[in-house]
PDB file of C-alpha atoms in Angstrom:
ATOM      1  CA  MET A   1      76.394 117.443  76.475  1.00 53.00           C
ATOM      2  CA  GLU A   2      76.159 116.363  80.102  1.00 60.00           C
ATOM      3  CA  GLY A   3      74.586 112.976  79.339  1.00 83.00           C
ATOM      4  CA  VAL A   4      77.260 112.247  76.624  1.00 89.00           C
ATOM      5  CA  PHE A   5      79.979 112.549  79.315  1.00 93.00           C
ATOM      6  CA  LYS A   6      78.170 110.629  82.111  1.00 93.00           C
ATOM      7  CA  GLN A   7      77.692 107.727  79.677  1.00 93.00           C
ATOM      8  CA  ALA A   8      81.277 107.795  78.443  1.00 94.00           C
ATOM      9  CA  LEU A   9      82.368 107.505  82.151  1.00 95.00           C
ATOM     10  CA  ILE A  10      80.097 104.662  82.820  1.00 95.00           C
ATOM     11  CA  ASP A  11      81.304 102.788  79.671  1.00 94.00           C
ATOM     12  CA  GLN A  12      84.918 103.422  80.703  1.00 93.00           C
ATOM     13  CA  LEU A  13      84.249 101.870  84.163  1.00 94.00           C
ATOM     14  CA  ARG A  14      82.300  98.888  82.960  1.00 93.00           C
ATOM     15  CA  ALA A  15      85.108  98.092  80.424  1.00 93.00           C
ATOM     16  CA  LEU A  16      87.634  97.818  83.214  1.00 90.00           C
ATOM     17  CA  ASP A  17      85.471  95.400  85.228  1.00 89.00           C
ATOM     18  CA  ALA A  18      87.023  92.266  83.800  1.00 88.00           C
ATOM     19  CA  TYR A  19      85.618  89.894  86.645  1.00 90.00           C
ATOM     20  CA  GLY A  20      82.108  91.361  86.824  1.00 88.00           C
ATOM     21  CA  TYR A  21      82.528  92.649  90.270  1.00 89.00           C
ATOM     22  CA  TRP A  22      80.462  95.790  89.457  1.00 89.00           C
ATOM     23  CA  ASN A  23      77.856  94.112  87.446  1.00 90.00           C
ATOM     24  CA  ARG A  24      75.466  93.928  90.472  1.00 92.00           C
ATOM     25  CA  LEU A  25      75.637  97.712  90.862  1.00 94.00           C
ATOM     26  CA  SER A  26      73.500 100.109  88.912  1.00 95.00           C
ATOM     27  CA  ASP A  27      75.253 102.839  86.914  1.00 94.00           C
ATOM     28  CA  GLU A  28      74.278 105.316  89.714  1.00 94.00           C
ATOM     29  CA  GLU A  29      75.731 103.210  92.429  1.00 95.00           C
ATOM     30  CA  LEU A  30      79.047 102.597  90.629  1.00 94.00           C
ATOM     31  CA  LEU A  31      79.527 106.398  90.101  1.00 95.00           C
ATOM     32  CA  GLY A  32      78.420 107.080  93.539  1.00 94.00           C
ATOM     33  CA  ARG A  33      80.973 104.787  94.988  1.00 93.00           C
ATOM     34  CA  LEU A  34      83.824 106.071  93.100  1.00 93.00           C
ATOM     35  CA  TYR A  35      83.151 109.703  92.607  1.00 95.00           C
ATOM     36  CA  ILE A  36      80.699 111.068  95.228  1.00 94.00           C
ATOM     37  CA  ARG A  37      82.100 112.593  98.423  1.00 87.00           C
ATOM     38  CA  GLU A  38      79.750 112.366 101.617  1.00 76.00           C
ATOM     39  CA  LYS A  39      78.981 115.747 102.985  1.00 67.00           C
ATOM     40  CA  GLY A  40      81.117 116.513 105.961  1.00 57.00           C
ATOM     41  CA  ALA A  41      83.777 113.866 104.944  1.00 56.00           C
ATOM     42  CA  SER A  42      87.210 115.551 104.659  1.00 57.00           C
ATOM     43  CA  ALA A  43      90.009 113.566 103.176  1.00 55.00           C
ATOM     44  CA  THR A  44      93.309 114.292 104.849  1.00 61.00           C
ATOM     45  CA  CYS A  45      96.233 115.759 102.816  1.00 62.00           C
ATOM     46  CA  ALA A  46      98.106 112.397 102.629  1.00 68.00           C
ATOM     47  CA  GLU A  47      99.645 110.306  99.904  1.00 81.00           C
ATOM     48  CA  VAL A  48      97.145 109.655  97.150  1.00 88.00           C
ATOM     49  CA  ASP A  49      96.263 105.984  96.735  1.00 88.00           C
ATOM     50  CA  GLU A  50      96.145 104.164  93.515  1.00 90.00           C
ATOM     51  CA  ALA A  51      92.454 103.887  93.429  1.00 90.00           C
ATOM     52  CA  THR A  52      92.092 107.679  93.584  1.00 91.00           C
ATOM     53  CA  THR A  53      94.569 108.160  90.825  1.00 93.00           C
ATOM     54  CA  ARG A  54      92.913 105.749  88.576  1.00 93.00           C
ATOM     55  CA  ASN A  55      89.499 107.331  89.062  1.00 94.00           C
ATOM     56  CA  ILE A  56      90.838 110.769  88.263  1.00 95.00           C
ATOM     57  CA  LYS A  57      92.482 109.491  85.102  1.00 95.00           C
ATOM     58  CA  LEU A  58      89.328 107.569  84.140  1.00 95.00           C
ATOM     59  CA  TYR A  59      87.275 110.660  84.548  1.00 96.00           C
ATOM     60  CA  TYR A  60      89.455 112.569  82.045  1.00 97.00           C
ATOM     61  CA  GLN A  61      89.640 109.519  79.746  1.00 96.00           C
ATOM     62  CA  ALA A  62      85.931 109.539  79.657  1.00 96.00           C
ATOM     63  CA  LEU A  63      86.040 113.128  78.783  1.00 96.00           C
ATOM     64  CA  ALA A  64      88.501 112.369  75.858  1.00 96.00           C
ATOM     65  CA  VAL A  65      86.273 109.579  74.686  1.00 96.00           C
ATOM     66  CA  ALA A  66      83.169 111.762  74.624  1.00 96.00           C
ATOM     67  CA  PHE A  67      85.136 114.457  72.756  1.00 96.00           C
ATOM     68  CA  GLU A  68      86.026 111.800  70.120  1.00 94.00           C
ATOM     69  CA  LYS A  69      82.468 110.682  69.768  1.00 93.00           C
ATOM     70  CA  ARG A  70      81.322 114.402  69.254  1.00 93.00           C
ATOM     71  CA  CYS A  71      83.971 115.706  66.810  1.00 90.00           C
ATOM     72  CA  GLY A  72      85.437 112.396  65.430  1.00 91.00           C
ATOM     73  CA  GLU A  73      89.105 113.324  66.244  1.00 92.00           C
ATOM     74  CA  MET A  74      91.372 111.189  68.523  1.00 94.00           C
ATOM     75  CA  ALA A  75      91.991 112.821  72.020  1.00 95.00           C
ATOM     76  CA  ASN A  76      94.668 111.729  74.428  1.00 96.00           C
ATOM     77  CA  VAL A  77      95.008 112.342  78.142  1.00 97.00           C
ATOM     78  CA  MET A  78      98.285 112.933  79.817  1.00 97.00           C
ATOM     79  CA  MET A  79      98.382 113.018  83.623  1.00 96.00           C
ATOM     80  CA  GLU A  80     101.189 113.850  85.979  1.00 96.00           C
ATOM     81  CA  LEU A  81     100.372 113.623  89.587  1.00 94.00           C
ATOM     82  CA  ASN A  82     102.846 113.475  92.334  1.00 92.00           C
ATOM     83  CA  SER A  83     102.321 111.391  95.510  1.00 86.00           C
ATOM     84  CA  GLU A  84     101.117 114.359  97.418  1.00 88.00           C
ATOM     85  CA  GLY A  85      98.258 114.849  95.010  1.00 90.00           C
ATOM     86  CA  TYR A  86      99.436 117.843  92.931  1.00 94.00           C
ATOM     87  CA  GLY A  87      99.785 117.718  89.242  1.00 95.00           C
ATOM     88  CA  ARG A  88      98.326 118.583  85.892  1.00 97.00           C
ATOM     89  CA  ILE A  89      95.982 116.797  83.306  1.00 97.00           C
ATOM     90  CA  LEU A  90      96.023 117.607  79.641  1.00 97.00           C
ATOM     91  CA  VAL A  91      93.631 116.501  76.993  1.00 97.00           C
ATOM     92  CA  ILE A  92      95.483 116.705  73.613  1.00 95.00           C
ATOM     93  CA  VAL A  93      93.987 116.432  70.061  1.00 93.00           C
ATOM     94  CA  GLY A  94      96.901 116.538  67.661  1.00 89.00           C
ATOM     95  CA  ARG A  95      99.049 119.419  68.419  1.00 88.00           C
ATOM     96  CA  LEU A  96      96.182 121.265  70.267  1.00 92.00           C
ATOM     97  CA  ILE A  97      95.643 121.176  73.995  1.00 94.00           C
ATOM     98  CA  VAL A  98      91.826 121.392  74.407  1.00 95.00           C
ATOM     99  CA  LEU A  99      91.924 120.898  78.218  1.00 96.00           C
ATOM    100  CA  ASP A 100      94.554 121.893  80.741  1.00 96.00           C
ATOM    101  CA  LYS A 101      93.566 121.200  84.310  1.00 96.00           C
ATOM    102  CA  THR A 102      95.695 121.680  87.450  1.00 95.00           C
ATOM    103  CA  ILE A 103      95.075 119.301  90.161  1.00 94.00           C
ATOM    104  CA  ARG A 104      95.576 120.315  93.813  1.00 91.00           C
ATOM    105  CA  ASP A 105      95.050 117.772  96.594  1.00 87.00           C
ATOM    106  CA  ALA A 106      93.815 114.824  94.492  1.00 91.00           C
ATOM    107  CA  SER A 107      92.852 113.020  97.742  1.00 88.00           C
ATOM    108  CA  LYS A 108      89.680 115.390  97.747  1.00 89.00           C
ATOM    109  CA  PHE A 109      88.755 114.584  94.176  1.00 91.00           C
ATOM    110  CA  GLY A 110      85.094 113.987  93.836  1.00 93.00           C
ATOM    111  CA  PHE A 111      81.638 115.593  93.614  1.00 95.00           C
ATOM    112  CA  GLY A 112      78.696 116.298  95.914  1.00 93.00           C
ATOM    113  CA  SER A 113      76.147 114.558  93.763  1.00 94.00           C
ATOM    114  CA  LEU A 114      75.757 112.667  90.568  1.00 93.00           C
ATOM    115  CA  GLU A 115      74.060 115.815  89.050  1.00 94.00           C
ATOM    116  CA  GLU A 116      77.291 117.936  89.965  1.00 94.00           C
ATOM    117  CA  LEU A 117      79.591 115.097  88.442  1.00 95.00           C
ATOM    118  CA  ASP A 118      77.467 115.134  85.177  1.00 93.00           C
ATOM    119  CA  LYS A 119      77.274 118.933  85.055  1.00 94.00           C
ATOM    120  CA  LYS A 120      81.109 119.566  85.493  1.00 95.00           C
ATOM    121  CA  GLY A 121      81.819 116.838  83.073  1.00 95.00           C
ATOM    122  CA  GLY A 122      79.520 118.138  80.490  1.00 94.00           C
ATOM    123  CA  SER A 123      80.885 121.619  80.991  1.00 95.00           C
ATOM    124  CA  ALA A 124      84.569 120.522  80.617  1.00 96.00           C
ATOM    125  CA  LEU A 125      83.374 118.676  77.470  1.00 95.00           C
ATOM    126  CA  ASP A 126      81.751 121.817  76.120  1.00 96.00           C
ATOM    127  CA  ASP A 127      84.849 123.891  76.815  1.00 96.00           C
ATOM    128  CA  ALA A 128      87.176 121.268  75.179  1.00 96.00           C
ATOM    129  CA  LEU A 129      84.801 121.213  71.964  1.00 95.00           C
ATOM    130  CA  LYS A 130      84.772 125.078  71.871  1.00 95.00           C
ATOM    131  CA  ALA A 131      88.521 125.237  72.247  1.00 94.00           C
ATOM    132  CA  PHE A 132      89.014 122.763  69.351  1.00 94.00           C
ATOM    133  CA  GLU A 133      86.510 124.609  67.084  1.00 92.00           C
ATOM    134  CA  LYS A 134      88.306 127.962  67.918  1.00 92.00           C
ATOM    135  CA  HIS A 135      91.719 126.699  67.108  1.00 90.00           C
ATOM    136  CA  ARG A 136      91.045 124.110  64.487  1.00 84.00           C
ATOM    137  CA  SER A 137      93.452 125.507  62.073  1.00 82.00           C
ATOM    138  CA  ILE A 138      96.266 124.498  64.481  1.00 76.00           C
ATOM    139  CA  PHE A 139      95.212 120.895  64.355  1.00 65.00           C
ATOM    140  CA  THR A 140      94.960 120.559  60.493  1.00 62.00           C
TER     141      THR A 140
END
């Protein structure tokens, strides 16, 4: 499931690149620039910038797209994040919440490696699919 999520994230990012700025970057370089934290680098607890907010939302939108590809049902992402970086993200399918994630200190959002990004995204996708299958009767 991990590769499905990673490809959905890459597709989401490439679709937003209207001017072709990221065309010169490989998929790994693109993901690295946006989602990989350098070891030892510590973001300060400050106001979350628009780019970080966008990257977080794109991450979960990619999860929703991968979910749709796997089960054929439309998934929506709702995100509320305050300026201090605290909030909640929901992935909703019909009347069913398949993922509920609390965000604390969004300025530190990121992953140690591409493998970790792919693994955590794939795991979240698996959890969402399991929740959908378990509670499918609510959806229909």
